[in-house]
Amino acid sequence: MPKNIFSRGRSRTLTRHHKIAMAGVATLGAAAIGLSAVPSGASTKTTTEAAQPAAVAFSTEQIKDVKASVTDQMASATVKAEQIAAKKKADAAAAAKKKAAAEAAKKKAEAARKAKEAASRDAKRAQVKKAAAKSYPNNLDGWIRESLDVMKKHGIPGSYDGIKRNIIRESSGNPKAINNWDINAINGVPSKGLLQVIPPTFKAYHVPGTSWDIYNPVANITAACNYAADKYGSMDNVFGAY
């Protein structure tokens, strides 16, 4: 049997060539497949570089935006809270100012009232002092005038002329005059003084602020005029025994 021209060693060599050829065929086949997938108008340039997976880009921009948004919201809430607090503070200050103004006005009004009352008291004291300082002559004219001032304070009517006219008729202007002969004297209560007043009448119609002495000119005139005002409307209406 003739010796096989393809020795074992050669067989290995052919096998390597075959592998190379097969690799070439595989490569060509892949290239053909790639070309068949490329559109007619596209470039037919090929590359032997293996396709690399697309790199995934990780960015912090969105996270920063979210963080910034949250920060802005917090800042806005803080500003709003500060504005509310400032408004409350301003309102409280305005209320306190209004209250202080009201209290100041109240105090001012109270001070004015007290000052007015004090002025009124001073005026009254001045009038009393003036009245107290007023002097009257110790005669018929002075007695009548002083009696008229007392009567005026107590609202007792009467005039200078009406009083004087009745005094002249009753006692001729003698403050110590006494009637010991009329019915009153017979009854034990004689008429006395300028206007001839009996003791019971003097006591009943005595005017506060005057003497209790029935012979005192001012006290006698004032009591008699008080009685005449009650019985006749005024001493001016008396023209005889009363």
mmCIF file of C-alpha atoms in Angstrom:
data_model
loop_
_atom_site.group_PDB
_atom_site.id
_atom_site.type_symbol
_atom_site.label_atom_id
_atom_site.label_comp_id
_atom_site.label_asym_id
_atom_site.label_seq_id
_atom_site.Cartn_x
_atom_site.Cartn_y
_atom_site.Cartn_z
ATOM 1 C CA MET A 1 0.000 0.000 0.000
ATOM 2 C CA PRO A 2 1.589 3.191 -1.063
ATOM 3 C CA LYS A 3 2.518 5.578 1.617
ATOM 4 C CA ASN A 4 0.010 8.407 2.164
ATOM 5 C CA ILE A 5 1.445 11.539 0.845
ATOM 6 C CA PHE A 6 -0.274 13.374 3.684
ATOM 7 C CA SER A 7 1.908 12.483 6.551
ATOM 8 C CA ARG A 8 0.706 13.009 10.070
ATOM 9 C CA GLY A 9 2.871 16.005 10.420
ATOM 10 C CA ARG A 10 1.561 17.557 7.278
ATOM 11 C CA SER A 11 -1.889 16.659 8.284
ATOM 12 C CA ARG A 12 -1.372 18.924 11.303
ATOM 13 C CA THR A 13 -0.080 21.657 9.015
ATOM 14 C CA LEU A 14 -3.073 21.462 6.767
ATOM 15 C CA THR A 15 -5.270 21.490 9.720
ATOM 16 C CA ARG A 16 -3.786 24.846 10.786
ATOM 17 C CA HIS A 17 -4.296 26.243 7.310
ATOM 18 C CA HIS A 18 -7.781 24.934 7.284
ATOM 19 C CA LYS A 19 -8.436 26.719 10.567
ATOM 20 C CA ILE A 20 -7.087 29.936 9.134
ATOM 21 C CA ALA A 21 -9.224 29.479 6.035
ATOM 22 C CA MET A 22 -12.238 28.753 8.122
ATOM 23 C CA ALA A 23 -11.584 31.784 10.199
ATOM 24 C CA GLY A 24 -11.329 33.827 7.028
ATOM 25 C CA VAL A 25 -14.530 32.400 5.695
ATOM 26 C CA ALA A 26 -16.255 33.157 8.999
ATOM 27 C CA THR A 27 -14.965 36.659 8.887
ATOM 28 C CA LEU A 28 -16.115 37.171 5.327
ATOM 29 C CA GLY A 29 -19.479 35.728 6.213
ATOM 30 C CA ALA A 30 -19.866 38.139 9.110
ATOM 31 C CA ALA A 31 -18.836 40.971 6.856
ATOM 32 C CA ALA A 32 -21.361 39.920 4.276
ATOM 33 C CA ILE A 33 -24.070 39.788 6.859
ATOM 34 C CA GLY A 34 -23.045 43.225 8.048
ATOM 35 C CA LEU A 35 -23.127 44.598 4.525
ATOM 36 C CA SER A 36 -26.515 43.109 3.837
ATOM 37 C CA ALA A 37 -27.872 44.961 6.892
ATOM 38 C CA VAL A 38 -26.543 48.350 5.826
ATOM 39 C CA PRO A 39 -29.010 50.451 3.807
ATOM 40 C CA SER A 40 -28.232 51.097 0.172
ATOM 41 C CA GLY A 41 -27.548 54.773 0.698
ATOM 42 C CA ALA A 42 -25.354 54.254 3.732
ATOM 43 C CA SER A 43 -21.606 54.103 3.874
ATOM 44 C CA THR A 44 -20.119 50.636 3.499
ATOM 45 C CA LYS A 45 -17.056 51.330 5.574
ATOM 46 C CA THR A 46 -16.388 48.548 7.945
ATOM 47 C CA THR A 47 -14.231 48.254 10.975
ATOM 48 C CA THR A 48 -12.772 45.333 12.746
ATOM 49 C CA GLU A 49 -13.127 46.981 16.145
ATOM 50 C CA ALA A 50 -15.507 45.210 18.458
ATOM 51 C CA ALA A 51 -18.572 47.185 19.450
ATOM 52 C CA GLN A 52 -18.162 48.636 22.858
ATOM 53 C CA PRO A 53 -21.092 48.848 25.246
ATOM 54 C CA ALA A 54 -22.441 52.399 25.600
ATOM 55 C CA ALA A 55 -21.127 54.146 28.656
ATOM 56 C CA VAL A 56 -23.777 55.032 31.239
ATOM 57 C CA ALA A 57 -23.309 58.611 32.388
ATOM 58 C CA PHE A 58 -24.167 59.293 36.001
ATOM 59 C CA SER A 59 -24.809 62.983 36.742
ATOM 60 C CA THR A 60 -25.451 64.787 40.030
ATOM 61 C CA GLU A 61 -27.165 67.708 38.326
ATOM 62 C CA GLN A 62 -30.717 66.459 38.948
ATOM 63 C CA ILE A 63 -29.931 65.691 42.553
ATOM 64 C CA LYS A 64 -28.508 69.175 42.942
ATOM 65 C CA ASP A 65 -31.676 70.640 41.419
ATOM 66 C CA VAL A 66 -33.870 68.670 43.813
ATOM 67 C CA LYS A 67 -31.725 69.742 46.741
ATOM 68 C CA ALA A 68 -31.871 73.339 45.597
ATOM 69 C CA SER A 69 -35.654 73.122 45.229
ATOM 70 C CA VAL A 70 -36.047 71.789 48.758
ATOM 71 C CA THR A 71 -33.677 74.464 50.064
ATOM 72 C CA ASP A 72 -35.680 77.151 48.260
ATOM 73 C CA GLN A 73 -38.912 75.841 49.746
ATOM 74 C CA MET A 74 -37.401 75.787 53.220
ATOM 75 C CA ALA A 75 -36.047 79.305 52.725
ATOM 76 C CA SER A 76 -39.447 80.476 51.466
ATOM 77 C CA ALA A 77 -41.158 78.899 54.479
ATOM 78 C CA THR A 78 -38.633 80.559 56.789
ATOM 79 C CA VAL A 79 -39.189 83.948 55.166
ATOM 80 C CA LYS A 80 -42.945 83.506 55.426
ATOM 81 C CA ALA A 81 -42.659 82.521 59.085
ATOM 82 C CA GLU A 82 -40.448 85.545 59.711
ATOM 83 C CA GLN A 83 -42.966 87.778 57.937
ATOM 84 C CA ILE A 84 -45.815 86.376 60.044
ATOM 85 C CA ALA A 85 -43.753 86.835 63.211
ATOM 86 C CA ALA A 86 -42.849 90.372 62.139
ATOM 87 C CA LYS A 87 -46.525 91.170 61.459
ATOM 88 C CA LYS A 88 -47.531 89.781 64.851
ATOM 89 C CA LYS A 89 -44.795 91.821 66.468
ATOM 90 C CA ALA A 90 -45.879 94.928 64.585
ATOM 91 C CA ASP A 91 -49.538 94.332 65.491
ATOM 92 C CA ALA A 92 -48.585 93.810 69.136
ATOM 93 C CA ALA A 93 -46.515 96.999 69.069
ATOM 94 C CA ALA A 94 -49.391 98.911 67.461
ATOM 95 C CA ALA A 95 -51.838 97.546 70.035
ATOM 96 C CA ALA A 96 -49.464 98.437 72.852
ATOM 97 C CA LYS A 97 -49.017 101.925 71.400
ATOM 98 C CA LYS A 98 -52.783 102.347 71.075
ATOM 99 C CA LYS A 99 -53.287 101.147 74.634
ATOM 100 C CA ALA A 100 -50.560 103.466 75.894
ATOM 101 C CA ALA A 101 -52.155 106.370 74.003
ATOM 102 C CA ALA A 102 -55.568 105.531 75.474
ATOM 103 C CA GLU A 103 -54.103 105.326 78.976
ATOM 104 C CA ALA A 104 -52.254 108.599 78.440
ATOM 105 C CA ALA A 105 -55.476 110.241 77.220
ATOM 106 C CA LYS A 106 -57.331 108.821 80.207
ATOM 107 C CA LYS A 107 -54.681 110.111 82.590
ATOM 108 C CA LYS A 108 -54.728 113.485 80.869
ATOM 109 C CA ALA A 109 -58.521 113.661 81.123
ATOM 110 C CA GLU A 110 -58.351 112.623 84.778
ATOM 111 C CA ALA A 111 -55.698 115.247 85.456
ATOM 112 C CA ALA A 112 -57.820 117.866 83.679
ATOM 113 C CA ARG A 113 -60.863 116.821 85.704
ATOM 114 C CA LYS A 114 -58.922 117.015 88.954
ATOM 115 C CA ALA A 115 -57.489 120.369 87.941
ATOM 116 C CA LYS A 116 -60.988 121.624 87.126
ATOM 117 C CA GLU A 117 -62.320 120.360 90.442
ATOM 118 C CA ALA A 118 -59.388 121.927 92.263
ATOM 119 C CA ALA A 119 -60.003 125.206 90.451
ATOM 120 C CA SER A 120 -63.681 125.016 91.367
ATOM 121 C CA ARG A 121 -62.809 124.363 95.004
ATOM 122 C CA ASP A 122 -60.359 127.227 94.954
ATOM 123 C CA ALA A 123 -63.015 129.482 93.451
ATOM 124 C CA LYS A 124 -65.519 128.460 96.111
ATOM 125 C CA ARG A 125 -62.965 128.980 98.850
ATOM 126 C CA ALA A 126 -62.191 132.368 97.368
ATOM 127 C CA GLN A 127 -65.882 133.248 97.388
ATOM 128 C CA VAL A 128 -66.267 132.061 100.956
ATOM 129 C CA LYS A 129 -63.160 133.954 101.935
ATOM 130 C CA LYS A 130 -64.436 137.014 100.144
ATOM 131 C CA ALA A 131 -67.812 136.676 101.816
ATOM 132 C CA ALA A 132 -66.145 136.167 105.157
ATOM 133 C CA ALA A 133 -63.944 139.139 104.532
ATOM 134 C CA LYS A 134 -66.948 141.272 103.615
ATOM 135 C CA SER A 135 -67.768 143.623 106.373
ATOM 136 C CA TYR A 136 -71.003 145.409 107.187
ATOM 137 C CA PRO A 137 -71.457 148.564 109.237
ATOM 138 C CA ASN A 138 -72.925 147.989 112.674
ATOM 139 C CA ASN A 139 -76.128 149.929 111.991
ATOM 140 C CA LEU A 140 -79.530 149.365 110.477
ATOM 141 C CA ASP A 141 -78.243 149.601 106.916
ATOM 142 C CA GLY A 142 -75.463 147.078 107.620
ATOM 143 C CA TRP A 143 -77.837 144.679 109.425
ATOM 144 C CA ILE A 144 -80.324 144.679 106.551
ATOM 145 C CA ARG A 145 -77.608 144.169 103.909
ATOM 146 C CA GLU A 146 -76.007 141.294 105.804
ATOM 147 C CA SER A 147 -79.419 139.672 106.299
ATOM 148 C CA LEU A 148 -80.110 139.945 102.565
ATOM 149 C CA ASP A 149 -76.831 138.101 101.783
ATOM 150 C CA VAL A 150 -77.758 135.294 104.177
ATOM 151 C CA MET A 151 -81.283 135.140 102.747
ATOM 152 C CA LYS A 152 -79.868 134.919 99.226
ATOM 153 C CA LYS A 153 -77.805 131.845 100.129
ATOM 154 C CA HIS A 154 -80.912 130.124 101.467
ATOM 155 C CA GLY A 155 -83.313 131.271 98.764
ATOM 156 C CA ILE A 156 -85.405 133.463 101.036
ATOM 157 C CA PRO A 157 -87.121 136.297 99.132
ATOM 158 C CA GLY A 158 -87.204 139.909 100.299
ATOM 159 C CA SER A 159 -85.964 143.361 99.400
ATOM 160 C CA TYR A 160 -84.067 146.082 101.237
ATOM 161 C CA ASP A 161 -87.019 148.489 101.095
ATOM 162 C CA GLY A 162 -89.580 145.914 102.229
ATOM 163 C CA ILE A 163 -87.453 144.893 105.214
ATOM 164 C CA LYS A 164 -86.645 148.453 106.260
ATOM 165 C CA ARG A 165 -90.258 149.564 106.006
ATOM 166 C CA ASN A 166 -91.407 146.813 108.376
ATOM 167 C CA ILE A 167 -88.512 147.369 110.808
ATOM 168 C CA ILE A 168 -89.381 151.058 111.177
ATOM 169 C CA ARG A 169 -93.017 150.217 111.868
ATOM 170 C CA GLU A 170 -92.301 147.408 114.379
ATOM 171 C CA SER A 171 -89.326 148.718 116.385
ATOM 172 C CA SER A 172 -88.191 152.056 114.941
ATOM 173 C CA GLY A 173 -84.840 150.346 114.262
ATOM 174 C CA ASN A 174 -84.140 149.388 117.894
ATOM 175 C CA PRO A 175 -82.689 145.824 118.035
ATOM 176 C CA LYS A 176 -83.475 145.597 121.787
ATOM 177 C CA ALA A 177 -87.137 146.540 121.401
ATOM 178 C CA ILE A 178 -89.693 144.400 123.267
ATOM 179 C CA ASN A 179 -93.501 144.540 123.356
ATOM 180 C CA ASN A 180 -94.875 144.052 126.828
ATOM 181 C CA TRP A 181 -98.494 145.044 126.243
ATOM 182 C CA ASP A 182 -99.963 143.072 123.286
ATOM 183 C CA ILE A 183 -101.662 139.663 123.396
ATOM 184 C CA ASN A 184 -98.326 137.887 122.990
ATOM 185 C CA ALA A 185 -96.968 139.621 126.060
ATOM 186 C CA ILE A 186 -100.163 138.742 127.977
ATOM 187 C CA ASN A 187 -99.634 135.114 126.931
ATOM 188 C CA GLY A 188 -96.041 135.257 128.202
ATOM 189 C CA VAL A 189 -94.287 135.316 124.852
ATOM 190 C CA PRO A 190 -93.616 138.972 124.073
ATOM 191 C CA SER A 191 -92.413 140.062 120.652
ATOM 192 C CA LYS A 192 -88.724 141.022 120.505
ATOM 193 C CA GLY A 193 -86.089 142.580 118.261
ATOM 194 C CA LEU A 194 -86.115 144.663 115.089
ATOM 195 C CA LEU A 195 -89.080 142.853 113.530
ATOM 196 C CA GLN A 196 -90.795 141.923 116.804
ATOM 197 C CA VAL A 197 -90.606 138.124 116.569
ATOM 198 C CA ILE A 198 -91.929 135.946 119.399
ATOM 199 C CA PRO A 199 -89.478 133.252 120.677
ATOM 200 C CA PRO A 200 -91.402 130.219 119.294
ATOM 201 C CA THR A 201 -91.499 131.735 115.809
ATOM 202 C CA PHE A 202 -87.808 132.712 115.986
ATOM 203 C CA LYS A 203 -86.882 129.150 116.979
ATOM 204 C CA ALA A 204 -89.051 127.563 114.268
ATOM 205 C CA TYR A 205 -87.792 129.834 111.464
ATOM 206 C CA HIS A 206 -84.208 130.328 112.577
ATOM 207 C CA VAL A 207 -81.798 130.331 109.613
ATOM 208 C CA PRO A 208 -78.572 128.295 109.918
ATOM 209 C CA GLY A 209 -75.450 130.392 110.054
ATOM 210 C CA THR A 210 -77.016 133.106 112.176
ATOM 211 C CA SER A 211 -76.995 133.638 115.920
ATOM 212 C CA TRP A 212 -79.532 131.961 118.205
ATOM 213 C CA ASP A 213 -79.839 135.215 120.114
ATOM 214 C CA ILE A 214 -83.293 136.642 119.300
ATOM 215 C CA TYR A 215 -82.002 140.171 119.871
ATOM 216 C CA ASN A 216 -79.194 139.734 117.318
ATOM 217 C CA PRO A 217 -80.183 142.107 114.459
ATOM 218 C CA VAL A 218 -79.185 139.845 111.554
ATOM 219 C CA ALA A 219 -80.648 136.708 113.150
ATOM 220 C CA ASN A 220 -83.902 138.512 114.006
ATOM 221 C CA ILE A 221 -84.343 140.006 110.512
ATOM 222 C CA THR A 222 -83.502 136.721 108.730
ATOM 223 C CA ALA A 223 -85.848 134.590 110.880
ATOM 224 C CA ALA A 224 -88.681 137.122 110.491
ATOM 225 C CA CYS A 225 -88.204 137.222 106.684
ATOM 226 C CA ASN A 226 -88.143 133.392 106.556
ATOM 227 C CA TYR A 227 -91.472 133.327 108.447
ATOM 228 C CA ALA A 228 -92.990 136.050 106.241
ATOM 229 C CA ALA A 229 -91.918 134.158 103.073
ATOM 230 C CA ASP A 230 -93.689 131.045 104.385
ATOM 231 C CA LYS A 231 -96.902 132.873 105.397
ATOM 232 C CA TYR A 232 -97.118 135.748 102.910
ATOM 233 C CA GLY A 233 -94.661 134.946 100.102
ATOM 234 C CA SER A 234 -92.209 137.659 101.147
ATOM 235 C CA MET A 235 -91.647 140.370 103.752
ATOM 236 C CA ASP A 236 -92.389 142.788 100.915
ATOM 237 C CA ASN A 237 -96.033 141.693 101.142
ATOM 238 C CA VAL A 238 -96.366 142.605 104.833
ATOM 239 C CA PHE A 239 -97.842 146.031 105.628
ATOM 240 C CA GLY A 240 -99.052 145.586 109.196
ATOM 241 C CA ALA A 241 -99.006 143.229 112.141
ATOM 242 C CA TYR A 242 -98.068 139.814 111.009
#
